[in-house]
PDB file of C-alpha atoms in Angstrom:
ATOM      1  CA  MET A   1     -11.675   6.114  26.002  1.00  0.00           C
ATOM      2  CA  ARG A   2      -9.857   5.055  22.193  1.00  0.00           C
ATOM      3  CA  ASN A   3      -7.900   6.983  19.982  1.00  0.00           C
ATOM      4  CA  GLY A   4      -8.920   7.640  16.820  1.00  0.00           C
ATOM      5  CA  LYS A   5     -10.937  10.070  14.760  1.00  0.00           C
ATOM      6  CA  LYS A   6     -13.756   8.227  14.655  1.00  0.00           C
ATOM      7  CA  PRO A   7     -14.300   7.517  18.620  1.00  0.00           C
ATOM      8  CA  ARG A   8     -13.866  10.488  19.445  1.00  0.00           C
ATOM      9  CA  ARG A   9     -16.217  12.226  17.253  1.00  0.00           C
ATOM     10  CA  GLU A  10     -18.548   9.980  18.431  1.00  0.00           C
ATOM     11  CA  TYR A  11     -17.429  11.410  22.064  1.00  0.00           C
ATOM     12  CA  GLU A  12     -18.214  14.478  20.965  1.00  0.00           C
ATOM     13  CA  LYS A  13     -21.449  14.105  19.459  1.00  0.00           C
ATOM     14  CA  GLU A  14     -22.355  11.811  22.890  1.00  0.00           C
ATOM     15  CA  ASN A  15     -21.819  14.947  24.749  1.00  0.00           C
ATOM     16  CA  ASN A  16     -22.477  17.851  22.451  1.00  0.00           C
ATOM     17  CA  LEU A  17     -19.432  18.788  22.169  1.00  0.00           C
ATOM     18  CA  PRO A  18     -18.227  21.049  19.495  1.00  0.00           C
ATOM     19  CA  LYS A  19     -15.588  19.997  17.325  1.00  0.00           C
ATOM     20  CA  LYS A  20     -12.419  19.844  18.498  1.00  0.00           C
ATOM     21  CA  LEU A  21      -9.491  20.280  15.362  1.00  0.00           C
ATOM     22  CA  MET A  22      -7.642  17.093  14.816  1.00  0.00           C
ATOM     23  CA  ILE A  23      -4.333  17.352  13.318  1.00  0.00           C
ATOM     24  CA  HIS A  24      -1.946  14.484  12.488  1.00  0.00           C
ATOM     25  CA  PRO A  25       1.298  14.796  14.392  1.00  0.00           C
ATOM     26  CA  VAL A  26       3.124  14.367  10.985  1.00  0.00           C
ATOM     27  CA  TRP A  27       1.361  17.933  10.070  1.00  0.00           C
ATOM     28  CA  LYS A  28       2.239  19.102  13.577  1.00  0.00           C
ATOM     29  CA  LEU A  29       6.145  17.938  13.021  1.00  0.00           C
ATOM     30  CA  PHE A  30       5.825  19.531   9.921  1.00  0.00           C
ATOM     31  CA  GLY A  31       5.186  23.331  11.265  1.00  0.00           C
ATOM     32  CA  ILE A  32       7.744  22.657  14.091  1.00  0.00           C
ATOM     33  CA  LEU A  33      10.518  22.213  11.382  1.00  0.00           C
ATOM     34  CA  LEU A  34       9.347  24.667   9.151  1.00  0.00           C
ATOM     35  CA  LEU A  35       9.380  27.156  12.282  1.00  0.00           C
ATOM     36  CA  PHE A  36      12.690  26.011  13.088  1.00  0.00           C
ATOM     37  CA  ILE A  37      13.687  27.093   9.094  1.00  0.00           C
ATOM     38  CA  ILE A  38      12.631  30.509   8.773  1.00  0.00           C
ATOM     39  CA  VAL A  39      14.108  31.091  12.447  1.00  0.00           C
ATOM     40  CA  VAL A  40      17.497  29.949  11.169  1.00  0.00           C
ATOM     41  CA  ARG A  41      17.556  31.516   7.866  1.00  0.00           C
ATOM     42  CA  PHE A  42      15.984  35.270   9.357  1.00  0.00           C
ATOM     43  CA  PHE A  43      19.740  34.944  12.026  1.00  0.00           C
ATOM     44  CA  PHE A  44      21.917  33.199   9.589  1.00  0.00           C
ATOM     45  CA  PHE A  45      21.170  34.418   6.219  1.00  0.00           C
ATOM     46  CA  SER A  46      19.459  38.091   6.691  1.00  0.00           C
ATOM     47  CA  ASP A  47      23.330  39.367   5.548  1.00  0.00           C
ATOM     48  CA  TYR A  48      22.989  37.257   1.836  1.00  0.00           C
ATOM     49  CA  GLY A  49      22.137  40.172  -0.241  1.00  0.00           C
ATOM     50  CA  GLN A  50      25.319  41.986   0.819  1.00  0.00           C
ATOM     51  CA  ARG A  51      27.747  39.329   0.265  1.00  0.00           C
ATOM     52  CA  LYS A  52      26.625  38.297  -2.869  1.00  0.00           C
ATOM     53  CA  THR A  53      26.282  42.215  -3.897  1.00  0.00           C
ATOM     54  CA  VAL A  54      29.925  41.874  -2.791  1.00  0.00           C
ATOM     55  CA  GLU A  55      30.798  38.920  -5.308  1.00  0.00           C
ATOM     56  CA  LYS A  56      29.024  40.868  -8.307  1.00  0.00           C
ATOM     57  CA  ILE A  57      31.584  43.461  -7.421  1.00  0.00           C
ATOM     58  CA  ASP A  58      34.841  41.691  -7.497  1.00  0.00           C
ATOM     59  CA  LYS A  59      33.829  40.056 -10.280  1.00  0.00           C
ATOM     60  CA  ILE A  60      33.433  43.784 -12.027  1.00  0.00           C
ATOM     61  CA  ASP A  61      36.196  44.638 -10.572  1.00  0.00           C
ATOM     62  CA  GLN A  62      37.855  41.868 -12.338  1.00  0.00           C
ATOM     63  CA  ILE A  63      36.185  42.903 -15.524  1.00  0.00           C
ATOM     64  CA  LEU A  64      37.112  46.180 -15.460  1.00  0.00           C
ATOM     65  CA  GLU A  65      40.818  45.438 -14.949  1.00  0.00           C
ATOM     66  CA  LYS A  66      40.669  43.404 -17.589  1.00  0.00           C
ATOM     67  CA  GLU A  67      39.367  46.516 -19.426  1.00  0.00           C
ATOM     68  CA  LYS A  68      41.613  48.744 -18.235  1.00  0.00           C
ATOM     69  CA  LYS A  69      44.362  46.204 -19.060  1.00  0.00           C
ATOM     70  CA  ALA A  70      43.435  45.829 -22.746  1.00  0.00           C
ATOM     71  CA  LEU A  71      42.255  49.568 -23.661  1.00  0.00           C
ATOM     72  CA  GLY A  72      44.901  51.410 -20.623  1.00  0.00           C
ATOM     73  CA  ILE A  73      41.751  53.102 -19.065  1.00  0.00           C
ATOM     74  CA  TYR A  74      38.517  52.586 -17.139  1.00  0.00           C
ATOM     75  CA  PRO A  75      35.546  52.682 -19.450  1.00  0.00           C
ATOM     76  CA  GLU A  76      33.590  55.020 -19.086  1.00  0.00           C
ATOM     77  CA  LYS A  77      30.232  53.995 -18.191  1.00  0.00           C
ATOM     78  CA  LEU A  78      29.737  50.124 -16.598  1.00  0.00           C
ATOM     79  CA  ASN A  79      27.394  48.792 -19.259  1.00  0.00           C
ATOM     80  CA  ILE A  80      30.542  48.454 -21.723  1.00  0.00           C
ATOM     81  CA  ILE A  81      31.704  45.894 -20.520  1.00  0.00           C
ATOM     82  CA  ILE A  82      28.356  43.696 -20.915  1.00  0.00           C
ATOM     83  CA  ARG A  83      29.489  43.803 -24.631  1.00  0.00           C
ATOM     84  CA  ASN A  84      26.703  41.562 -26.029  1.00  0.00           C
ATOM     85  CA  ASN A  85      27.808  38.951 -23.675  1.00  0.00           C
ATOM     86  CA  PRO A  86      23.844  37.558 -22.590  1.00  0.00           C
ATOM     87  CA  LEU A  87      25.761  36.109 -19.200  1.00  0.00           C
ATOM     88  CA  ARG A  88      26.681  39.727 -18.602  1.00  0.00           C
ATOM     89  CA  LYS A  89      23.157  40.744 -19.517  1.00  0.00           C
ATOM     90  CA  LYS A  90      22.372  41.546 -15.544  1.00  0.00           C
ATOM     91  CA  ILE A  91      25.775  42.371 -13.862  1.00  0.00           C
ATOM     92  CA  THR A  92      25.419  46.058 -13.536  1.00  0.00           C
ATOM     93  CA  LEU A  93      22.115  45.069 -11.259  1.00  0.00           C
ATOM     94  CA  ASP A  94      22.369  44.417  -7.721  1.00  0.00           C
ATOM     95  CA  TYR A  95      21.178  42.064  -5.793  1.00  0.00           C
ATOM     96  CA  TRP A  96      18.494  43.883  -4.801  1.00  0.00           C
ATOM     97  CA  ASN A  97      18.161  45.141  -8.927  1.00  0.00           C
ATOM     98  CA  ASN A  98      18.671  48.662  -8.445  1.00  0.00           C
ATOM     99  CA  GLU A  99      21.387  50.086 -11.038  1.00  0.00           C
ATOM    100  CA  PHE A 100      25.407  49.790  -9.773  1.00  0.00           C
ATOM    101  CA  PHE A 101      26.551  53.784  -9.253  1.00  0.00           C
ATOM    102  CA  TYR A 102      29.226  53.691 -11.602  1.00  0.00           C
ATOM    103  CA  GLU A 103      32.039  56.997 -11.938  1.00  0.00           C
ATOM    104  CA  GLN A 104      34.600  56.571 -13.892  1.00  0.00           C
ATOM    105  CA  LYS A 105      37.892  59.385 -12.280  1.00  0.00           C
ATOM    106  CA  GLU A 106      41.029  61.129 -13.419  1.00  0.00           C
ATOM    107  CA  ASN A 107      40.490  59.894 -17.471  1.00  0.00           C
ATOM    108  CA  GLY A 108      39.709  56.736 -16.429  1.00  0.00           C
ATOM    109  CA  LEU A 109      42.735  55.620 -13.951  1.00  0.00           C
ATOM    110  CA  SER A 110      40.158  55.008 -11.554  1.00  0.00           C
ATOM    111  CA  TYR A 111      36.872  54.634 -10.876  1.00  0.00           C
ATOM    112  CA  VAL A 112      34.310  54.567  -8.462  1.00  0.00           C
ATOM    113  CA  LEU A 113      31.623  51.541  -7.816  1.00  0.00           C
ATOM    114  CA  ILE A 114      28.935  51.384  -5.495  1.00  0.00           C
ATOM    115  CA  SER A 115      26.096  49.341  -4.617  1.00  0.00           C
ATOM    116  CA  LYS A 116      22.833  51.855  -3.460  1.00  0.00           C
ATOM    117  CA  GLY A 117      22.027  48.912  -1.140  1.00  0.00           C
ATOM    118  CA  LYS A 118      18.430  47.413  -0.248  1.00  0.00           C
ATOM    119  CA  ASP A 119      16.954  51.014   0.200  1.00  0.00           C
ATOM    120  CA  GLY A 120      18.174  51.346  -3.630  1.00  0.00           C
ATOM    121  CA  ILE A 121      19.180  55.565  -2.356  1.00  0.00           C
ATOM    122  CA  LEU A 122      22.544  56.277  -2.816  1.00  0.00           C
ATOM    123  CA  LYS A 123      24.751  57.737   0.180  1.00  0.00           C
ATOM    124  CA  THR A 124      23.013  56.096   2.647  1.00  0.00           C
ATOM    125  CA  ASP A 125      24.362  53.573   5.116  1.00  0.00           C
ATOM    126  CA  ASP A 126      23.786  50.483   3.481  1.00  0.00           C
ATOM    127  CA  ASP A 127      25.497  50.899   0.694  1.00  0.00           C
ATOM    128  CA  ILE A 128      28.624  48.481  -0.638  1.00  0.00           C
ATOM    129  CA  GLY A 129      31.143  49.958  -2.584  1.00  0.00           C
ATOM    130  CA  LYS A 130      34.820  49.840  -3.866  1.00  0.00           C
ATOM    131  CA  ALA A 131      37.438  52.666  -4.827  1.00  0.00           C
ATOM    132  CA  LYS A 132      39.765  52.330  -7.544  1.00  0.00           C
ATOM    133  CA  ASN A 133      42.902  53.614  -7.551  1.00  0.00           C
ATOM    134  CA  LEU A 134      42.001  57.021  -5.916  1.00  0.00           C
ATOM    135  CA  PRO A 135      44.775  58.998  -4.899  1.00  0.00           C
TER     136      PRO A 135
END
């Protein structure tokens, strides 16, 4: 039997066979590659949101430390650190676009900063947080 789409269609017509779905080998390869990428992403990058949130918490911590150094206390509210800076517009949101829980403690000498995690609910297992200078 000859190779190709046209000879295959002639053979199907002559023998009253249903048309067989013919997929070019490049598309098969593309499908396998896509499946591979999805599997790799699932197993190796499933904690990506947590890592990005931890990075953002560290960045906020640095900004809060600068605030304390300049003013002597940590700010009362987290949105104060934005200070009309367009680069900090979304700094108070974690990877999942949940507002960070921030609480000033001991009259501004310490603080608690918590991401509510993927579920967006405080005090669950997926919360990511940092407490600074607590006794």
